[in-house]
Amino acid sequence: MKNIRNFCIIAHIDHGKSTLADRLLEFTKTIQVTEGQMLDDMDLERERGITIKSHAIQMEYDYQGERYVLNLIDTPGHVDFSYEVSRSIAACEGALLIVDASQGVQAQTISNLYMAIEHDLEIIPVINKCDMASAQPDEVEDEIVELLGCKREEIIRASGKTGMGVEEILQAVIERIPHPVGDEEAPLQALIFDSVFNSFRGIIAYFKVENGVIRTGDKVKFFNTGKEYDADEIGVLKMDMVPRKELRTGDVGYIISGIKTSREVRVGDTITHIARPCAQAIEGFEEVKPMVFAGVYPIEAEDFEDLRSSLEKLQLNDASLTFQPESSVALGFGFRCGFLGLLHMEIVQERLDREFDMNVITTVPNVSYRVFDKQGNMMEVHNPGSMPDPTLIDHIEEPYIRASVITTTDYIGPIMTLCLGKRGELVKQEYISGNRVEIFYDLPLGEIVIDFYDKLKSISKGYASFDYHPNGFRPSKLVKLDILLNGDPVDALSTLTHFDNAEAFGRRMCEKLKELIPRQQFDIAIQAAIGSKIIARETVKQVRKDVTAKCYGGDVSRKRKLLEKQKKGKKRMKQIGNVEVPQKAFLAVLKLD
C-alpha cells in the first residue's frame, strides 16, 4: 500500500490535461502513444476535442529503486461535467492542478480546486504549455501563489507537447501525494465511482478499495441496493482491462459479476462481502441535481421501450442523467430528462443517436419552478404543460444561481450589459491580478439556460470563463406562453418566460416558425398567446392551384363555379388537415436571436 498513489488531473477547458496525460503514459512506458488524447476513446470526444468522461488508467514507475503503482484519472474541464470531476476526486488522495501558461487561472480552475480542497486532496500546481510563444509563466505563477498560498518552488513548469517537466511531475506525485490509508484486515469496503455497459459481459463497475481485500470468486453484495453477486472477474485498468487474482486496500480496479439490469448499480454505492459485511457504507457522494429539463421523444411511437433501455444504458455511463416518463399531446409518449447544462443535453442527444441508433425529438429546455397556490401548497413544475390554471396560482418562484465570470478589463462593459439584459444583479467584482477581474452576478437560471454561454464567449472573444452554483429560489413574475397552430396549442413549444420579455419573445417565435413550417393546401395561423390573450400572429399562406386556367372567355359564372368548388374542398381540408411541425422548428426556438 505504501507504493500506491491515486491522483487525478483537474483544469479548465483546453488547458491540456489529456495531452499531458499522454506524456505521463509514454514516460512510464505504459503504452505507445500513437495519436493525441489516448484516453479520450469516444468518437465524440475526438471530434470535439473535449473530455466528456473521466478515464482511469494504471501506470507503473520505478523511482529510487522501488516500483510505484500510479492510478491516474483524467477528468473533463467543462462546467457541465463537473459531476464527473467530483466523483473522480472522491477516489483520489491528490490532484494535479493544471493551468495554461498563456491563459492563466480561469473560472473552472478555481471551482475544481475548491472541490479538491474540500476532500483534503494534496494539490500539485503545474503550469502547462510553457513552450508556447505566448506563454507568461512568471505572471501565471503569481496568480497560482495568490490562489493556493503555496511556495514558488512547488510549482512545476511543463509542456504536454514537448514532454518538458514530466519527470518532475512523477517525482512530485510520489513524494508529495500521501499513499492511501486503510485497514487490510477490516471487512471489505469498496467505493463504486463509475460503471460502463458491455453488451457481452453485462455491467462493469469501477471501484476503489478503501478497506479489506477482494479476490476473484468472492461472494459480494452491494450495500445500498442489497443485491448479492459472485465476483467473476476483478482486475486493474490499463488501456484494456487486466484481470488480477486479488485487489488490496488502496487499489483501483473493476469488477464483472454478470449484472444485467442497470438499476442494480449505483455510482457511490459500497461493495462488501456477504460473509463479513462492513458496518456502514462509505460516504462522499451527494445526489446530482439536474439544472436543465427537456422532453425527449422518439420519432416513431413504437420506439418508446427502446428509448427507455437506451437511456438506462446511457445512465450507467453518465450518472448525472435523470429521466422519468411523460406524455405530450403533440409528440406522444416520451421522457422528461434532467441535464446538467446545454452541452450535456447536446452530448446525450448525440450519444443516443450514435451508440443506440435512437432518433429523438428534444423539446425546449427549461428549469424547475416552484408554484404556490392560494392555499399555500407548493408543487415543483419541470414542464410548462403541467402548470396549474393561472387563477389558482398565488406566486411562482424560480431558481437563481451565483455566477462568477473571469475576464480581462477590456470586456467588463459588454459582459455587464449581457448580464443586466438577463435580469442579473451585480454582487461584487474583484481584481485578481494585472488586468484580470472576477465579476459575481446573481442570475435567474432560466435566463442563462438557452444561449448565455455562447453569447459570453462571443462578446469576450473567448476570453471570459464562466462558472456557477445554485443560489436558492426567488419569487418572480412568470407567465406561460403558448404557441397555437390553427387554434390548437402545441404543448412541446410552450415556455415559461418573464412577463417583461413575453411579448417580444412570442413575436420572434411566430416569425421563426413562419419560416420553418412548410406551406400546406390551407392557411396556417401561428399565434402566441398568454392565457386567452393573443399577443402575436403570423400566417403561412396556402398553396393553391389555378383552377380557372382551362376556363377561358365565356360567362363569369363558369369561373365562379370552379372557384366555389375549390373553396369547399379547402374548407373540408382545413377541418381534417393537421400541421406537421418539423424537428428543425423545435431546435430553432433555442437559437432565437
XYZ file of C-alpha atoms in Angstrom:
593
model
C 0.000 0.000 0.000
C 2.936 2.373 0.643
C 3.774 2.292 -3.064
C 0.327 3.209 -4.416
C -0.589 6.732 -5.476
C -4.103 7.684 -6.653
C -4.348 11.073 -8.327
C -6.494 12.960 -10.836
C -5.851 15.821 -13.232
C -8.119 18.883 -12.909
C -8.142 22.036 -15.038
C -10.258 24.464 -17.029
C -11.344 23.541 -20.603
C -8.465 23.316 -23.115
C -5.632 23.694 -20.635
C -4.045 20.498 -21.932
C -4.974 17.803 -19.369
C -5.382 14.935 -21.830
C -2.202 15.795 -23.748
C -0.204 15.861 -20.522
C -1.763 12.533 -19.523
C -0.439 11.105 -22.830
C 3.093 12.224 -21.925
C 2.834 10.613 -18.469
C 1.681 7.328 -20.035
C 4.509 7.489 -22.563
C 7.167 8.316 -19.966
C 6.146 5.433 -17.684
C 6.138 3.138 -20.768
C 2.517 2.167 -20.076
C 1.526 2.456 -23.727
C 2.812 3.546 -27.098
C 1.068 6.869 -27.825
C 0.028 6.597 -31.482
C -2.333 9.603 -31.681
C -3.262 12.523 -29.434
C -5.508 12.123 -26.366
C -5.248 8.340 -25.965
C -7.645 8.328 -23.015
C -10.484 10.059 -24.921
C -11.841 6.938 -26.589
C -15.328 8.152 -27.587
C -15.742 9.411 -31.188
C -17.494 12.494 -29.876
C -14.564 13.358 -27.611
C -12.121 13.080 -30.503
C -14.255 15.174 -32.837
C -14.939 17.992 -30.415
C -11.548 17.831 -28.697
C -13.161 17.745 -25.245
C -13.165 15.156 -22.474
C -16.692 14.014 -21.569
C -15.984 11.004 -19.343
C -13.363 10.630 -16.635
C -10.855 7.949 -17.646
C -8.897 5.836 -15.171
C -5.606 4.125 -16.068
C -2.842 2.463 -14.067
C 0.865 3.212 -14.596
C 3.961 1.651 -13.065
C 7.085 3.709 -12.396
C 10.493 2.900 -10.874
C 11.798 5.619 -8.565
C 14.893 5.346 -6.324
C 14.999 1.568 -6.688
C 11.334 0.985 -5.777
C 8.376 0.229 -8.032
C 5.350 2.508 -7.595
C 1.816 1.949 -8.887
C 0.217 5.198 -10.028
C -3.549 5.307 -10.705
C -4.311 8.334 -12.868
C -7.801 9.719 -13.586
C -8.144 12.248 -16.413
C -11.233 14.433 -15.869
C -13.375 16.743 -18.058
C -12.944 20.519 -17.850
C -16.349 21.791 -18.958
C -18.708 23.178 -16.310
C -21.472 20.779 -17.465
C -19.392 17.748 -16.485
C -18.291 18.873 -13.028
C -20.130 15.875 -11.515
C -17.620 13.543 -13.235
C -14.857 15.561 -11.577
C -16.441 15.318 -8.102
C -16.591 11.509 -8.383
C -13.003 11.218 -9.568
C -11.864 13.402 -6.679
C -13.598 11.052 -4.206
C -11.427 8.165 -5.453
C -8.096 10.031 -5.096
C -5.641 11.314 -2.491
C -4.073 14.005 -4.650
C -4.635 16.161 -7.712
C -2.551 17.816 -10.407
C -3.943 21.318 -10.902
C -3.047 22.345 -14.432
C -3.033 25.972 -15.570
C -2.390 27.159 -19.125
C 0.728 29.375 -19.264
C -0.853 31.762 -21.789
C -4.380 31.954 -20.294
C -3.750 31.883 -16.549
C -6.267 30.921 -13.849
C -9.823 30.539 -15.209
C -13.234 30.078 -13.537
C -13.289 26.272 -13.799
C -9.749 26.092 -12.378
C -10.992 27.766 -9.205
C -14.174 25.718 -8.785
C -12.392 22.378 -9.377
C -9.689 23.444 -6.951
C -12.231 24.185 -4.198
C -13.806 20.770 -4.804
C -10.427 19.097 -4.333
C -9.620 21.114 -1.197
C -12.970 20.111 0.363
C -11.903 16.456 0.028
C -8.481 17.242 1.617
C -6.512 16.339 -1.502
C -2.836 17.227 -1.843
C -2.616 19.754 -4.702
C 0.370 19.842 -7.087
C 0.243 23.003 -9.251
C 1.535 22.603 -12.826
C 1.910 25.333 -15.454
C 1.324 23.698 -18.840
C 2.139 24.857 -22.414
C 5.351 26.612 -21.297
C 6.844 26.038 -24.776
C 4.363 28.395 -26.447
C 5.458 31.808 -27.722
C 2.550 33.487 -25.893
C 3.354 31.821 -22.539
C 3.729 34.065 -19.471
C 4.858 31.589 -16.798
C 6.014 34.260 -14.296
C 2.673 36.087 -14.244
C 0.721 32.804 -14.049
C 2.979 31.754 -11.148
C 1.939 34.911 -9.272
C -1.732 34.013 -9.794
C -1.241 30.447 -8.547
C 0.688 31.596 -5.466
C -2.120 34.038 -4.680
C -4.787 31.362 -5.220
C -3.152 28.461 -3.362
C -0.808 30.211 -0.965
C 1.955 27.752 -1.940
C 5.690 28.424 -2.419
C 7.026 29.330 -5.849
C 9.386 26.342 -5.983
C 6.429 23.961 -5.548
C 5.033 24.960 -8.942
C 6.194 22.728 -11.809
C 6.621 24.135 -15.303
C 5.733 21.621 -18.008
C 4.643 21.164 -21.588
C 2.344 18.404 -22.781
C 3.623 18.846 -26.320
C 7.381 18.574 -25.807
C 7.307 16.449 -22.636
C 9.211 19.015 -20.550
C 8.666 18.669 -16.793
C 7.050 15.206 -16.975
C 9.717 13.553 -14.837
C 9.369 16.258 -12.164
C 5.596 15.737 -12.111
C 6.030 11.991 -11.482
C 8.551 12.690 -8.706
C 6.188 15.203 -7.116
C 3.311 12.686 -7.282
C 5.408 10.087 -5.442
C 6.939 12.465 -2.885
C 4.046 14.850 -2.129
C 0.848 12.816 -2.517
C 0.130 10.581 0.506
C -0.407 6.854 -0.020
C -3.944 5.517 0.558
C -4.847 4.745 4.168
C -6.980 1.777 5.168
C -7.037 -1.477 7.045
C -6.431 -4.684 5.062
C -7.719 -6.805 7.967
C -11.056 -4.940 8.204
C -14.217 -6.088 6.372
C -14.237 -5.211 2.667
C -15.357 -1.691 1.742
C -15.015 -0.565 -1.877
C -16.459 2.608 -3.379
C -18.019 2.434 -6.883
C -17.081 5.610 -8.743
C -18.100 4.702 -12.296
C -19.721 1.997 -14.396
C -19.989 1.028 -18.066
C -22.257 -1.268 -20.054
C -20.775 -4.050 -22.152
C -23.204 -5.992 -24.344
C -21.288 -9.282 -23.803
C -20.244 -9.107 -20.144
C -23.110 -7.077 -18.647
C -22.371 -4.156 -16.390
C -18.781 -3.455 -15.343
C -18.343 -1.366 -12.188
C -15.130 0.591 -11.410
C -14.240 0.850 -7.728
C -11.568 1.843 -5.249
C -10.847 -0.457 -2.271
C -10.986 1.607 0.952
C -10.586 -1.293 3.434
C -10.086 -5.063 3.178
C -9.163 -7.318 0.240
C -11.279 -8.631 -2.656
C -10.410 -11.833 -4.537
C -11.765 -13.456 -7.702
C -14.745 -15.698 -6.925
C -15.673 -13.897 -3.665
C -19.361 -13.582 -2.862
C -20.073 -9.851 -2.595
C -23.080 -7.619 -2.075
C -23.839 -4.011 -2.956
C -24.613 -2.161 0.250
C -27.373 0.267 -0.794
C -29.298 -1.997 -3.181
C -28.697 -5.141 -1.062
C -28.176 -7.312 -4.174
C -25.696 -10.241 -3.977
C -23.248 -11.393 -6.676
C -20.175 -13.519 -7.391
C -17.042 -11.602 -8.343
C -16.474 -13.489 -11.638
C -13.540 -11.309 -12.641
C -11.687 -8.464 -10.981
C -8.692 -6.576 -12.262
C -6.976 -3.271 -12.921
C -7.483 -0.744 -15.706
C -4.655 -0.302 -18.159
C -5.547 0.660 -21.735
C -7.606 -2.559 -21.610
C -8.858 -4.418 -18.546
C -6.184 -6.648 -16.995
C -7.550 -9.451 -14.751
C -5.920 -9.973 -11.320
C -6.391 -12.609 -8.612
C -6.841 -10.066 -5.806
C -7.066 -6.324 -5.168
C -5.918 -4.957 -1.826
C -6.648 -1.747 0.099
C -5.872 1.376 -1.946
C -6.151 -0.356 -5.332
C -8.415 0.947 -8.088
C -9.976 -1.670 -10.359
C -13.061 -3.132 -11.989
C -15.488 -5.962 -11.169
C -17.555 -8.072 -13.578
C -20.288 -10.107 -11.950
C -22.833 -10.657 -14.719
C -25.189 -7.836 -13.670
C -27.809 -7.351 -16.375
C -30.130 -4.586 -15.120
C -28.810 -1.079 -14.841
C -30.864 -0.171 -11.757
C -28.749 -2.505 -9.586
C -25.546 -0.490 -9.931
C -25.470 2.926 -8.293
C -22.480 5.197 -8.534
C -21.426 5.944 -4.949
C -22.539 2.528 -3.661
C -20.284 0.355 -1.487
C -19.201 -3.228 -2.300
C -18.729 -5.574 0.677
C -18.516 -9.323 1.430
C -21.660 -11.333 2.225
C -19.889 -13.432 4.867
C -18.295 -10.460 6.642
C -20.135 -7.257 5.722
C -18.952 -3.788 6.729
C -20.960 -1.835 9.309
C -21.804 1.162 7.121
C -21.494 2.442 3.564
C -18.779 4.880 2.508
C -19.985 8.469 2.359
C -18.876 11.129 -0.035
C -21.381 11.408 -2.875
C -24.324 13.718 -2.983
C -27.109 13.053 -5.485
C -26.566 15.211 -8.541
C -29.126 17.969 -9.137
C -30.072 18.478 -12.779
C -30.188 22.116 -13.862
C -31.962 21.918 -17.216
C -35.013 19.832 -18.113
C -36.209 18.868 -21.588
C -38.605 16.325 -23.037
C -37.010 13.598 -25.180
C -39.447 11.815 -27.510
C -38.925 9.000 -30.029
C -39.812 9.982 -33.602
C -41.715 6.686 -34.058
C -44.167 5.956 -31.219
C -43.280 2.230 -31.149
C -39.644 3.031 -30.251
C -40.678 4.134 -26.751
C -39.404 0.980 -24.970
C -36.154 1.024 -26.966
C -35.631 4.620 -25.890
C -36.153 3.615 -22.255
C -33.496 0.881 -22.395
C -31.091 3.176 -24.292
C -31.462 5.862 -21.617
C -30.890 3.280 -18.860
C -27.662 2.074 -20.506
C -26.539 5.642 -21.041
C -27.278 6.464 -17.399
C -24.773 3.784 -16.315
C -22.083 5.553 -18.221
C -23.262 9.024 -17.215
C -24.777 9.027 -13.725
C -25.745 12.707 -13.922
C -28.542 11.995 -16.418
C -32.010 11.633 -14.819
C -35.263 10.762 -16.584
C -38.925 9.941 -15.948
C -41.778 9.092 -18.350
C -44.175 11.806 -19.538
C -46.617 12.253 -22.390
C -47.416 15.133 -24.691
C -50.427 15.800 -26.924
C -48.249 16.753 -29.891
C -45.478 14.178 -29.540
C -46.999 11.141 -27.777
C -45.053 9.239 -25.101
C -41.513 10.151 -24.115
C -39.295 11.066 -21.159
C -38.631 14.229 -19.212
C -34.852 14.235 -18.813
C -32.724 16.307 -16.438
C -29.320 17.516 -17.691
C -26.502 19.485 -16.077
C -26.468 22.052 -18.877
C -26.946 22.605 -22.599
C -23.688 20.968 -23.710
C -24.639 17.926 -21.640
C -28.026 17.843 -23.374
C -26.415 18.066 -26.820
C -23.933 15.294 -25.991
C -26.690 12.979 -24.667
C -28.694 13.523 -27.843
C -25.642 12.749 -29.999
C -24.781 9.644 -27.987
C -28.346 8.305 -28.235
C -28.082 8.672 -31.988
C -24.596 7.141 -32.359
C -24.395 4.456 -29.713
C -28.014 3.276 -29.705
C -29.249 4.417 -33.129
C -32.153 6.305 -31.486
C -33.508 9.253 -33.425
C -35.214 11.622 -30.963
C -37.003 14.984 -30.795
C -35.970 17.233 -27.899
C -38.312 19.962 -26.676
C -37.393 23.450 -25.499
C -35.202 23.151 -22.377
C -36.429 24.767 -19.155
C -35.652 24.726 -15.438
C -37.737 23.631 -12.449
C -40.049 26.199 -10.859
C -41.877 26.216 -7.535
C -45.553 27.092 -7.879
C -47.505 28.196 -4.759
C -51.300 28.089 -4.878
C -53.753 30.267 -2.944
C -53.859 27.724 -0.061
C -50.074 27.951 0.326
C -49.273 24.472 -1.077
C -46.094 24.172 -3.134
C -45.553 21.991 -6.221
C -42.447 21.663 -8.397
C -43.039 22.165 -12.107
C -40.448 20.990 -14.663
C -42.706 21.342 -17.645
C -44.847 24.311 -18.768
C -47.583 21.821 -19.758
C -48.163 20.824 -16.121
C -48.680 24.405 -14.895
C -51.930 24.805 -12.939
C -54.582 27.298 -14.077
C -53.344 30.921 -13.669
C -56.371 31.772 -11.476
C -55.255 29.234 -8.837
C -51.649 30.449 -8.605
C -50.592 32.762 -5.790
C -46.974 33.229 -6.901
C -44.152 31.392 -8.698
C -40.533 31.121 -7.539
C -37.686 30.484 -9.942
C -34.172 29.159 -9.246
C -31.270 31.625 -9.103
C -27.547 30.993 -9.483
C -24.447 32.796 -8.276
C -22.288 33.150 -11.392
C -18.629 34.094 -11.446
C -17.133 35.409 -14.672
C -13.378 35.889 -15.018
C -12.340 38.226 -17.819
C -9.872 40.934 -18.837
C -10.841 44.544 -18.054
C -11.454 45.313 -21.781
C -14.680 43.288 -21.790
C -16.282 44.382 -18.490
C -18.758 46.728 -20.257
C -20.267 44.251 -22.755
C -20.404 41.463 -20.121
C -22.280 43.682 -17.660
C -24.717 44.689 -20.410
C -25.300 40.998 -21.204
C -25.917 40.088 -17.538
C -28.275 43.028 -16.991
C -30.207 42.022 -20.105
C -30.653 38.606 -18.462
C -32.155 40.245 -15.295
C -28.870 39.825 -13.403
C -27.836 41.684 -10.247
C -24.197 42.598 -9.710
C -22.921 41.264 -6.372
C -19.277 42.359 -6.420
C -16.167 42.492 -8.544
C -12.599 41.665 -7.555
C -9.322 42.282 -9.384
C -7.303 39.056 -9.493
C -4.015 40.263 -10.972
C -2.901 42.794 -13.559
C -5.856 43.495 -15.830
C -7.972 40.439 -14.910
C -11.151 40.771 -12.939
C -13.697 38.377 -11.432
C -17.333 39.568 -11.563
C -20.024 37.932 -9.410
C -23.661 38.074 -10.522
C -26.961 36.686 -9.234
C -28.869 35.488 -12.296
C -32.117 33.544 -12.869
C -31.158 30.070 -14.118
C -33.936 30.129 -16.729
C -32.264 33.080 -18.478
C -28.840 31.500 -18.844
C -30.083 28.057 -19.877
C -30.502 28.785 -23.545
C -27.679 30.815 -25.040
C -25.866 32.718 -22.295
C -22.582 30.786 -22.529
C -22.322 31.160 -26.322
C -23.007 34.904 -26.135
C -20.486 35.370 -23.327
C -17.790 33.650 -25.394
C -18.529 35.714 -28.493
C -18.624 39.156 -26.846
C -15.399 38.477 -24.937
C -13.677 36.920 -27.999
C -13.341 33.696 -25.995
C -11.509 35.330 -23.075
C -14.206 35.171 -20.422
C -14.618 31.996 -18.390
C -17.813 31.187 -16.568
C -18.767 29.043 -13.589
C -21.888 28.892 -11.425
C -23.546 27.219 -8.464
C -27.210 27.210 -7.319
C -28.273 30.017 -5.023
C -31.866 29.356 -3.851
C -35.270 30.374 -5.232
C -36.841 33.826 -5.558
C -40.421 34.957 -6.357
C -40.773 36.238 -9.888
C -43.463 37.378 -12.339
C -43.623 34.498 -14.807
C -46.232 33.738 -17.447
C -46.863 30.697 -19.626
C -46.528 31.461 -23.320
C -48.455 29.110 -25.625
C -47.980 28.686 -29.366
C -51.188 27.892 -31.270
C -51.323 26.430 -34.775
C -54.789 26.978 -36.281
C -56.118 27.424 -32.753
C -54.581 24.206 -31.327
C -51.836 24.654 -28.704
C -48.580 22.786 -29.432
C -47.519 21.787 -25.913
C -43.935 20.998 -26.935
C -43.382 24.642 -27.912
C -44.910 26.283 -24.840
C -42.478 28.012 -22.475
C -42.455 29.808 -19.134
C -40.993 33.258 -19.528
C -40.776 36.518 -17.600
C -43.712 38.901 -18.101
C -41.492 41.689 -19.483
C -39.941 39.504 -22.180
C -43.087 37.579 -23.145
C -44.384 39.799 -25.932
C -41.077 40.209 -27.768
C -40.313 36.508 -27.360
C -43.754 35.480 -28.680
C -43.373 37.711 -31.709
C -39.907 36.386 -32.551
C -41.128 32.819 -32.126
C -44.047 33.303 -34.544
C -41.739 34.851 -37.157
C -39.284 31.990 -36.838
C -41.982 29.311 -37.120
C -43.396 31.025 -40.206
C -40.061 30.446 -41.958
C -39.820 26.808 -40.869
C -43.324 25.366 -41.233
C -43.878 24.169 -44.829
C -46.868 25.554 -46.747
C -49.997 23.398 -46.887
C -53.145 23.403 -49.033
C -54.765 25.727 -46.460
C -53.764 28.810 -44.469
C -51.961 28.104 -41.178
C -52.378 30.688 -38.417
C -49.442 30.773 -35.996
C -50.336 32.606 -32.786
C -48.595 33.304 -29.500
C -50.920 33.564 -26.512
C -50.734 34.254 -22.788
C -53.813 32.603 -21.291
C -56.640 33.665 -23.629
C -54.915 36.850 -24.861
C -53.267 36.600 -28.306
C -50.090 38.704 -28.410
C -48.667 37.896 -31.866
C -49.749 36.300 -35.107
C -48.232 35.209 -38.417
C -49.908 33.358 -41.310
C -48.354 30.725 -43.556
C -50.136 31.270 -46.879
C -51.759 28.320 -48.625
C -50.513 26.719 -51.828
C -53.289 26.838 -54.403
C -53.794 25.524 -57.877
C -55.097 27.856 -60.553
C -58.407 26.090 -61.273
C -59.613 28.758 -63.716
C -56.716 28.289 -66.127
C -58.639 25.979 -68.522
C -61.684 28.274 -68.465
C -61.211 30.984 -70.978
C -63.694 33.517 -72.226
C -67.410 32.839 -71.731
C -69.612 33.753 -68.809
C -68.088 34.774 -65.435
C -70.396 32.311 -63.618
C -68.360 29.391 -65.041
C -65.229 30.754 -63.327
C -67.127 31.415 -60.124
C -68.465 27.833 -60.083
C -64.906 26.416 -60.249
C -63.651 28.770 -57.531
C -66.580 27.901 -55.225
C -65.859 24.197 -55.720
C -62.168 24.755 -54.787
C -63.200 26.806 -51.750
C -65.361 23.940 -50.436
C -62.523 21.482 -50.843
C -60.125 23.803 -48.986
C -62.614 24.225 -46.159
C -63.010 20.455 -45.750
C -59.229 20.050 -45.876
C -58.769 22.622 -43.125
C -61.169 20.696 -40.863
C -59.315 17.388 -41.190
C -55.793 18.533 -42.118
C -53.184 18.673 -39.392
C -49.934 20.611 -39.323
C -46.663 18.712 -39.041
C -44.068 20.686 -37.074
C -40.570 19.778 -38.339
C -37.796 18.884 -35.835
C -35.887 21.997 -37.002
C -38.654 24.176 -35.556
C -38.180 22.768 -32.035
C -34.442 23.423 -32.205
C -34.784 26.866 -33.805
C -36.642 28.111 -30.744
C -33.409 27.611 -28.758
C -31.399 29.691 -31.189
C -33.825 32.650 -31.291
C -31.829 35.807 -31.592
